PDB file of C-alpha atoms in Angstrom:
ATOM      1  CA  MET A   5     124.859 104.201 117.880  1.00 55.00           C
ATOM      2  CA  PHE A   6     127.624 106.542 117.160  1.00 61.00           C
ATOM      3  CA  ILE A   7     128.722 106.573 113.322  1.00 67.00           C
ATOM      4  CA  VAL A   8     132.148 108.088 112.718  1.00 73.00           C
ATOM      5  CA  THR A   9     132.203 109.828 109.766  1.00 82.00           C
ATOM      6  CA  SER A  10     134.309 112.539 107.747  1.00 85.00           C
ATOM      7  CA  SER A  11     131.208 114.490 107.042  1.00 89.00           C
ATOM      8  CA  ARG A  12     128.010 115.292 107.899  1.00 84.00           C
ATOM      9  CA  VAL A  13     124.560 115.888 106.464  1.00 86.00           C
ATOM     10  CA  ILE A  14     122.631 118.907 107.574  1.00 83.00           C
ATOM     11  CA  TYR A  15     119.408 120.431 107.134  1.00 79.00           C
ATOM     12  CA  ASP A  16     118.795 124.321 105.524  1.00 78.00           C
ATOM     13  CA  GLU A  17     115.952 126.720 106.057  1.00 73.00           C
ATOM     14  CA  LYS A  18     113.989 124.941 103.283  1.00 74.00           C
ATOM     15  CA  LYS A  19     114.883 121.101 104.384  1.00 72.00           C
ATOM     16  CA  ASP A  20     117.057 120.594 102.325  1.00 82.00           C
ATOM     17  CA  TYR A  21     119.941 118.365 103.621  1.00 86.00           C
ATOM     18  CA  ILE A  22     124.166 119.856 102.503  1.00 89.00           C
ATOM     19  CA  LEU A  23     126.731 117.940 103.094  1.00 91.00           C
ATOM     20  CA  VAL A  24     129.658 119.186 104.725  1.00 91.00           C
ATOM     21  CA  ASP A  25     133.014 118.317 106.109  1.00 89.00           C
ATOM     22  CA  ARG A  26     133.352 117.691 109.610  1.00 84.00           C
ATOM     23  CA  ASP A  27     136.362 118.772 110.302  1.00 83.00           C
ATOM     24  CA  THR A  28     135.931 122.952 108.752  1.00 86.00           C
ATOM     25  CA  GLY A  29     132.436 122.706 107.883  1.00 86.00           C
ATOM     26  CA  LYS A  30     133.265 123.506 104.332  1.00 91.00           C
ATOM     27  CA  LEU A  31     131.347 122.539 101.707  1.00 92.00           C
ATOM     28  CA  LYS A  32     130.968 119.121  99.404  1.00 93.00           C
ATOM     29  CA  PRO A  33     129.592 120.084  96.253  1.00 94.00           C
ATOM     30  CA  ASN A  34     128.655 117.670  93.113  1.00 94.00           C
ATOM     31  CA  THR A  35     129.833 114.711  95.556  1.00 94.00           C
ATOM     32  CA  LYS A  36     128.152 111.336  93.717  1.00 93.00           C
ATOM     33  CA  LEU A  37     126.286 109.465  96.662  1.00 93.00           C
ATOM     34  CA  PHE A  38     123.686 106.377  97.127  1.00 89.00           C
ATOM     35  CA  LYS A  39     120.818 106.609  99.285  1.00 86.00           C
ATOM     36  CA  TYR A  40     119.650 104.059 100.818  1.00 84.00           C
ATOM     37  CA  ASP A  41     116.780 102.832 102.646  1.00 78.00           C
ATOM     38  CA  PHE A  42     116.362 100.301 105.236  1.00 74.00           C
ATOM     39  CA  ARG A  43     114.870  97.936 102.498  1.00 73.00           C
ATOM     40  CA  ASP A  44     116.351  94.556 100.347  1.00 74.00           C
ATOM     41  CA  TYR A  45     118.061  95.829  97.937  1.00 75.00           C
ATOM     42  CA  SER A  46     118.090  92.527  96.196  1.00 79.00           C
ATOM     43  CA  GLY A  47     117.469  92.761  92.408  1.00 79.00           C
ATOM     44  CA  ILE A  48     117.915  96.904  92.230  1.00 81.00           C
ATOM     45  CA  ASP A  49     120.031  98.464  89.827  1.00 81.00           C
ATOM     46  CA  GLU A  50     122.567 100.584  91.467  1.00 79.00           C
ATOM     47  CA  THR A  51     122.061 103.234  89.373  1.00 79.00           C
ATOM     48  CA  LYS A  52     119.057 104.073  90.423  1.00 79.00           C
ATOM     49  CA  LEU A  53     120.203 104.585  94.130  1.00 85.00           C
ATOM     50  CA  MET A  54     122.539 107.183  92.835  1.00 88.00           C
ATOM     51  CA  ILE A  55     122.031 110.570  94.244  1.00 88.00           C
ATOM     52  CA  ALA A  56     124.387 113.691  93.816  1.00 89.00           C
ATOM     53  CA  THR A  57     124.656 117.338  96.020  1.00 91.00           C
ATOM     54  CA  ASP A  58     124.722 120.163  93.851  1.00 91.00           C
ATOM     55  CA  ASN A  59     127.382 123.433  93.486  1.00 92.00           C
ATOM     56  CA  LEU A  60     126.344 124.647  96.255  1.00 90.00           C
ATOM     57  CA  ALA A  61     126.782 120.966  98.472  1.00 90.00           C
ATOM     58  CA  ARG A  62     122.932 120.781  98.925  1.00 90.00           C
ATOM     59  CA  PHE A  63     120.389 117.550  97.660  1.00 86.00           C
ATOM     60  CA  THR A  64     116.821 117.485  98.332  1.00 78.00           C
ATOM     61  CA  SER A  65     115.216 115.374 101.103  1.00 72.00           C
ATOM     62  CA  GLU A  66     111.650 114.054  99.902  1.00 65.00           C
ATOM     63  CA  LYS A  67     108.453 114.579 101.524  1.00 56.00           C
ATOM     64  CA  ILE A  68     106.832 111.578 103.376  1.00 50.00           C
ATOM     65  CA  GLU A  69     103.459 111.442 104.323  1.00 48.00           C
ATOM     66  CA  TYR A  70     102.670 108.709 107.207  1.00 46.00           C
ATOM     67  CA  GLU A  71     106.156 108.408 107.972  1.00 53.00           C
ATOM     68  CA  THR A  72     109.254 108.952 109.274  1.00 51.00           C
ATOM     69  CA  TYR A  73     112.417 107.388 106.874  1.00 67.00           C
ATOM     70  CA  ARG A  74     116.285 106.830 108.119  1.00 75.00           C
ATOM     71  CA  HIS A  75     118.584 107.143 105.262  1.00 80.00           C
ATOM     72  CA  LEU A  76     121.964 106.339 105.083  1.00 85.00           C
ATOM     73  CA  PHE A  77     124.049 107.870 102.262  1.00 88.00           C
ATOM     74  CA  TYR A  78     127.542 106.252 101.430  1.00 90.00           C
ATOM     75  CA  ASP A  79     129.577 108.461  99.651  1.00 92.00           C
ATOM     76  CA  PRO A  80     132.125 105.636  97.959  1.00 91.00           C
ATOM     77  CA  ALA A  81     135.332 108.249  97.155  1.00 89.00           C
ATOM     78  CA  ALA A  82     135.518 108.932 100.784  1.00 89.00           C
ATOM     79  CA  ASN A  83     134.256 105.162 101.899  1.00 88.00           C
ATOM     80  CA  ASP A  84     132.054 107.432 104.570  1.00 89.00           C
ATOM     81  CA  TYR A  85     128.386 107.123 105.982  1.00 87.00           C
ATOM     82  CA  ASN A  86     125.726 109.485 107.101  1.00 87.00           C
ATOM     83  CA  ILE A  87     122.368 107.823 108.717  1.00 83.00           C
ATOM     84  CA  VAL A  88     119.722 110.603 108.548  1.00 81.00           C
ATOM     85  CA  ILE A  89     115.980 110.629 109.753  1.00 74.00           C
ATOM     86  CA  SER A  90     113.861 112.492 106.934  1.00 68.00           C
ATOM     87  CA  PRO A  91     112.863 115.895 108.173  1.00 61.00           C
ATOM     88  CA  TYR A  92     109.202 115.867 107.326  1.00 56.00           C
ATOM     89  CA  PHE A  93     107.505 113.988 109.998  1.00 48.00           C
ATOM     90  CA  ALA A  94     103.750 112.211 109.465  1.00 39.00           C
ATOM     91  CA  ARG A  95     100.599 114.921 108.787  1.00 40.00           C
ATOM     92  CA  SER A  96     102.659 117.721 108.844  1.00 46.00           C
ATOM     93  CA  TYR A  97     105.064 119.400 106.418  1.00 47.00           C
ATOM     94  CA  GLU A  98     105.346 122.381 109.184  1.00 49.00           C
ATOM     95  CA  TYR A  99     106.107 120.746 111.951  1.00 51.00           C
ATOM     96  CA  TYR A 100     109.411 122.146 114.021  1.00 58.00           C
ATOM     97  CA  TYR A 101     111.237 120.308 115.850  1.00 64.00           C
ATOM     98  CA  PRO A 102     114.998 120.158 117.595  1.00 71.00           C
ATOM     99  CA  HIS A 103     118.270 119.040 116.183  1.00 71.00           C
ATOM    100  CA  THR A 104     120.801 118.065 118.150  1.00 78.00           C
ATOM    101  CA  GLN A 105     124.595 116.885 116.256  1.00 76.00           C
ATOM    102  CA  PHE A 106     127.720 116.184 118.622  1.00 80.00           C
ATOM    103  CA  PHE A 107     130.341 116.186 116.783  1.00 80.00           C
ATOM    104  CA  LEU A 108     133.959 114.993 118.586  1.00 80.00           C
ATOM    105  CA  ASP A 109     137.651 115.737 118.055  1.00 79.00           C
ATOM    106  CA  ARG A 110     138.896 112.644 116.356  1.00 78.00           C
ATOM    107  CA  GLN A 111     137.517 109.705 115.145  1.00 74.00           C
ATOM    108  CA  ILE A 112     139.289 106.445 117.204  1.00 79.00           C
ATOM    109  CA  PHE A 113     139.954 106.355 121.051  1.00 81.00           C
ATOM    110  CA  ARG A 114     141.569 104.517 122.853  1.00 84.00           C
ATOM    111  CA  PRO A 115     140.442 103.014 126.815  1.00 87.00           C
ATOM    112  CA  GLY A 116     140.709 106.244 128.963  1.00 89.00           C
ATOM    113  CA  GLN A 117     141.384 108.531 126.833  1.00 88.00           C
ATOM    114  CA  THR A 118     139.684 111.922 127.440  1.00 90.00           C
ATOM    115  CA  VAL A 119     136.692 112.478 125.026  1.00 87.00           C
ATOM    116  CA  TYR A 120     136.586 115.528 124.101  1.00 88.00           C
ATOM    117  CA  PHE A 121     133.392 116.434 122.194  1.00 86.00           C
ATOM    118  CA  LYS A 122     130.861 119.866 120.760  1.00 85.00           C
ATOM    119  CA  GLY A 123     127.114 119.299 120.221  1.00 83.00           C
ATOM    120  CA  ILE A 124     124.699 121.851 118.272  1.00 80.00           C
ATOM    121  CA  SER A 125     121.085 122.028 118.563  1.00 80.00           C
ATOM    122  CA  THR A 126     118.554 124.061 116.822  1.00 75.00           C
ATOM    123  CA  TYR A 127     115.087 124.828 117.254  1.00 73.00           C
ATOM    124  CA  PRO A 128     113.667 126.640 114.507  1.00 69.00           C
ATOM    125  CA  ASP A 129     111.278 129.339 115.180  1.00 69.00           C
ATOM    126  CA  LYS A 130     107.711 128.904 113.680  1.00 65.00           C
ATOM    127  CA  GLU A 131     107.374 132.700 113.786  1.00 66.00           C
ATOM    128  CA  LYS A 132     109.967 133.775 112.541  1.00 64.00           C
ATOM    129  CA  LYS A 133     110.052 131.368 109.368  1.00 57.00           C
ATOM    130  CA  ARG A 134     106.515 133.183 108.388  1.00 53.00           C
ATOM    131  CA  LYS A 135     107.857 136.671 108.028  1.00 53.00           C
TER     132      LYS A 135
END
């Protein structure tokens, strides 16, 4: 599944999320977001789902011991969505894994148009992190 957004959620070395502009890569500080897991939200006060990025556009991910959660972050001001897999995996907070993100040159394509994209793959260096 591909979702085209005007923002992107990336991870820093502490596994915190950072919200950036998709086109420029600039930080999006002090942005109000709604965080949803994929479950039933009937009867839940929406203010409990509201989070915000700090002045460095960061917001904390949660340590999850037994499952990998997918979250949907919604930015109502930009009407923008990001689906993110939690950077914490089952049984180990020290598990390092490769992560790839693709960026397209535009949001909508017509049939027959050439799709230009770029991808960024990262693989944390566990040994370098320990130093």
